[in-house]
Structure formats: C-alpha cells, structure tokens
Amino acid sequence: AGPPDGGWGWMIVAGCFLVTICTRAVTRCISIFFVEFQAYFGQDYARTAWIHSIVDCATMLCAPLGSLISNHVSCQVGIMLGGLLASTGLILSSFATSLEHLYLSLGVLTGLGFALCYSPAIAMVGKYFNKRKALAYGIAMSGSGIGTFILAPVVQLLIEQFSWRGALLILGGFVLNLCVCGALMRPISLKEDCKTAPELLEQNYVPEIEKQDLKRMSICSPLIKLWPHECLCYCSWKEYDFLLMPGFMVLAVSILFMAYGCSPLFVYLVPYALSVGVSHHQAAFLMSILGVIDIIGNITFGWLTDRRCLKKHRYFCYLFAVGMDGLSCLCLPVLQSFPLLVPFSFTFGYFDGAYVTLIPVVTADVVGTPLLSSALGVVYFLHAIPYLVSPPVAGWLVDTTGSYTASFLLCGFSMIFSSALLCFARLAKKIKRTHLPSLTSNTALKQHIWTNGAIAYSVTAELDQRDVEFLAVDTNSFSNR
C-alpha cells in the first residue's frame, strides 16, 4: 500500500515534533550556557565554542548510524536507545570539572544520542505522507522553533535558580521523553519497499524527478531467485545508489556551505547581543523570538509548497530561503541594539524554519521516498564537519579581530554561495534541455539488453515492453533448467 497521508501518520508527526524539541531545540539552547561555561572555566571564545560544535557534529556525523539501525533493526529501538544516551550525556555534564569533560559528555555522548533519534524520526514522516508531505514536515520540524521559544527563557531561569549544573541535570531528565517518542514510531510497509525479483527487472530505481535528463536503470540478475544472499547484497548497495546522482551531488555540496553558515549564528547571537549592551533576559528573549518565528516558517512554508502552484517549485523555494538567511547574516554587524536585533530574529528565524522544513522534502524529490531514510542520513552527515568547524573558526575570528563582523560576514556569504550554487545548477540543467531537445524526444535510443549465460546486462536509455517480455522469457527458461 502507499502512504496513508493521515491516520496514525499524525501520531508520527507528533512524535517527530517532540523529537525535534528534545534534540534541535536543546542543542540551540546550549548557546545560553556559553557565557556561563566561559566564565566558570576561564577560557576564550574558540575553546568554549567547541562544546556546541562537537554536539552538533556528533549529531550529524552519526546520522547514517541512526538510519542504519532504523532500517535493519527498528526505528523504535533506535530512538529509545538514543534518548537514553542523550539523557546520560546531559546528566554526566552536570558534574563536569573541565571543558574536556564537557567535550565528551555534552558533546560526543549527547550528540550520539541525538543522532540515533533525529534522522529516523524525520524519515518516518516521509513514509506516512505523500500528498501532504511538506505540511506534515512543517508541523514536525516546527518542534525546533517552539522548543527554542519555550526552552530559551526556561533554561535562563533554571541557570539563575540552580546554576548551570542544575539546569543541565533537569534537561537530562527532560530529554528522556525521547523514549516516549520512540514508542510512537509504528513501522509501515510500503509497496515500493517490497519488490520481488521479477518486479526488479521492470523497476527504475533512480526516480525520474522533474523530468531528469539522465534515466538510469538497474537490472537484477535472475540468479537472485536462486541465491537470496546476492539479493541482500544488491539491495544493500541499492540503498546508497543515489550517491552517484548528479542532482544529489549538487545538493550535497550546497548543504556543506549552508551548514557552515547557519551554525555560528545560534552560538553567538546571545554573546553578540550581550556585547552590544543587551541584558541577559533580552538576549534570551531574542532566541525565543527566533524560535517562535521559526515555527511560522516551518508551517507556512510547508503549507504553501504543498499548493499546486508552488509544488513544482519547492527546489527554488528552498534556495530562496537559504539565500535570505545569508542576507540577514550580512546585515547583522550593523544591528547593535535590542530594537534592531528583534527584526533580525524575525527574518532569520522565519527563513531558517522554511529551509529546514524543505530539506527532507527536496531530498525526497531528488532520491525518492524508498531511499529517503538513507539519503537523510547522508544529508545530515554532511552537516557534521561544517558544524564542527564553523563555531570555533568564528570564535577565533572574534578573538583575533575583537569584533563579530568577520564571523557574521563569512556566515552570510557561505549561505548565499550555497543558494547560488543550486540556482546555477538548475539553470544549467534547463539550458542543456533547451540545446539538446533530442535527449528528451520520443526518438531517443532504446535500451539494448543482451545476456551472457544467466546474467542480464543493459545500457542507458529506456526499456520498452518488448525487451521486458524477452528478458522475462529468458529468465524463465533459465529457471526451468
């Protein structure tokens, strides 16, 4: 059966909503601890920024591990295990006596726990929804924004009442709710996930999304019927076949620059606000504003891009949102008062929510729903190195120059380049179609298939029905032998 687009799917959305609160919102709120850690341990910006970098990096670096456990064991088991690891990391962090201790507990252990929860939960939403996929993702991903809106002032209050150690201990208990979220993730079997050997012969495994120029077909050997372990190896390889798709390669490179640009802002917005004379509560309130507007961006962009007029243009909506966030970062150094920083939080928060919602949607459009879990693992894996490097680099620039200007300008240009890369790639694709119409005409070369004993081979182009029938006859004759 196909995705139900409702029913228990809404419980999956609710579970993913809670997962994003407990993972991404909690990670964002670690920036509120930044000043406390710096004062307590007496370290500079760069060394202190490694804490946020490591937790973000571990979350994204281990995302393929979360996808692997989800695909081959259970999504429920993976998320519950992740919740236990993340909670343990936060609780151990409350007893930290050095920054190195926080690197391991708050950075590595908590980040690993978040990794086991984040990408599997997001992939489950894609399995339950098709027609309303962008709206479902908008609601699910809004947990990051609403969680930031609620947790930012709460964490600041907890720090004032119980110190940073008590606040981390309480957050450790809160993150245990990930185990409840995991229990909601009821697995579903889709028609495209369960192909038999004869069906593999007629199935195009690389989906034709938005009339791609290159059509690729994988033909499975008839020996699959006789040796199931060969089919298992084939299917394991097929899970990552999308890595060779030109569209995914361009998306992957753009994500590297986008991730580099967006991460430092969440680390340095509060310290920057404090440096220009904003009070502690007002600085925390800026994070709350960013969070609540993030929700509006999640839901409105999700709803809008599900409309018929924009559904075909979700790719351009994504790159537009990334570009607008880059422009916002370029303007940030001249905003040096609370009334000026509030509009920045509105703008950056809205478009951050917009492109975060569209990441899984655009990924699904590129690789297809059956490969979404594996693709999201790779996509979030690509966030890892930029997340690890960008906050310390930004901190080093602050320590060296004595201001935040260079750091924010670098972030802005990085995100604009990410958007421009996607735009140029799509324009190049359209120009190619215009100058090479024969590639998309009905007179394109057909796919030629020949056999060498029992193995079927193919070359690029389309497989017509006569070739399928011929191959099926050849396969049957081999089986009868």
PDB file of N, CA and C in Angstrom, residues 82 106 161 193-194 200 205 244 250 253 301 318 334 357 386 410:
ATOM      1  N   GLY A  82      18.724   6.137  21.640  1.00  0.00           N
ATOM      2  CA  GLY A  82      19.248   7.496  21.534  1.00  0.00           C
ATOM      3  C   GLY A  82      18.819   8.376  22.698  1.00  0.00           C
ATOM      4  N   LEU A 106      28.747  16.193  27.074  1.00  0.00           N
ATOM      5  CA  LEU A 106      27.755  17.017  26.393  1.00  0.00           C
ATOM      6  C   LEU A 106      27.939  16.987  24.890  1.00  0.00           C
ATOM      7  N   GLN A 161      18.415  30.010  38.964  1.00  0.00           N
ATOM      8  CA  GLN A 161      17.909  29.397  40.187  1.00  0.00           C
ATOM      9  C   GLN A 161      18.791  28.255  40.685  1.00  0.00           C
ATOM     10  N   ASP A 193       8.776  -0.662  -1.111  1.00  0.00           N
ATOM     11  CA  ASP A 193       9.838  -1.219  -0.279  1.00  0.00           C
ATOM     12  C   ASP A 193       9.957  -2.732  -0.416  1.00  0.00           C
ATOM     13  N   CYS A 194       8.974  -3.392  -1.049  1.00  0.00           N
ATOM     14  CA  CYS A 194       8.912  -4.849  -1.072  1.00  0.00           C
ATOM     15  C   CYS A 194       8.812  -5.349  -2.497  1.00  0.00           C
ATOM     16  N   LEU A 200      11.835  -6.369  -9.978  1.00  0.00           N
ATOM     17  CA  LEU A 200      13.082  -5.606 -10.065  1.00  0.00           C
ATOM     18  C   LEU A 200      13.496  -5.380 -11.513  1.00  0.00           C
ATOM     19  N   TYR A 205      15.079   2.280 -10.506  1.00  0.00           N
ATOM     20  CA  TYR A 205      15.411   2.556  -9.125  1.00  0.00           C
ATOM     21  C   TYR A 205      15.832   3.989  -8.873  1.00  0.00           C
ATOM     22  N   LEU A 244      25.455   8.576  -6.585  1.00  0.00           N
ATOM     23  CA  LEU A 244      26.010   8.834  -7.909  1.00  0.00           C
ATOM     24  C   LEU A 244      25.125   9.735  -8.755  1.00  0.00           C
ATOM     25  N   VAL A 250      25.062  17.825  -6.324  1.00  0.00           N
ATOM     26  CA  VAL A 250      24.975  19.283  -6.223  1.00  0.00           C
ATOM     27  C   VAL A 250      24.326  19.677  -4.896  1.00  0.00           C
ATOM     28  N   VAL A 253      26.892  19.304  -2.002  1.00  0.00           N
ATOM     29  CA  VAL A 253      27.889  20.373  -1.918  1.00  0.00           C
ATOM     30  C   VAL A 253      27.266  21.648  -1.356  1.00  0.00           C
ATOM     31  N   PHE A 301       5.589  27.701   5.209  1.00  0.00           N
ATOM     32  CA  PHE A 301       6.303  27.241   4.014  1.00  0.00           C
ATOM     33  C   PHE A 301       5.894  25.818   3.654  1.00  0.00           C
ATOM     34  N   TYR A 318      13.337  26.501  -1.586  1.00  0.00           N
ATOM     35  CA  TYR A 318      14.417  26.140  -0.661  1.00  0.00           C
ATOM     36  C   TYR A 318      15.626  27.055  -0.837  1.00  0.00           C
ATOM     37  N   VAL A 334      25.668  45.495  11.717  1.00  0.00           N
ATOM     38  CA  VAL A 334      25.265  46.891  11.903  1.00  0.00           C
ATOM     39  C   VAL A 334      24.083  47.024  12.854  1.00  0.00           C
ATOM     40  N   THR A 357      12.437  22.922   6.948  1.00  0.00           N
ATOM     41  CA  THR A 357      11.287  22.115   6.556  1.00  0.00           C
ATOM     42  C   THR A 357      11.484  21.490   5.182  1.00  0.00           C
ATOM     43  N   PRO A 386      31.003  20.962   8.788  1.00  0.00           N
ATOM     44  CA  PRO A 386      30.756  22.403   8.943  1.00  0.00           C
ATOM     45  C   PRO A 386      30.309  22.775  10.353  1.00  0.00           C
ATOM     46  N   LEU A 410      31.278  36.075   7.011  1.00  0.00           N
ATOM     47  CA  LEU A 410      31.654  34.774   6.451  1.00  0.00           C
ATOM     48  C   LEU A 410      30.452  33.831   6.416  1.00  0.00           C
TER      49      LEU A 410
END
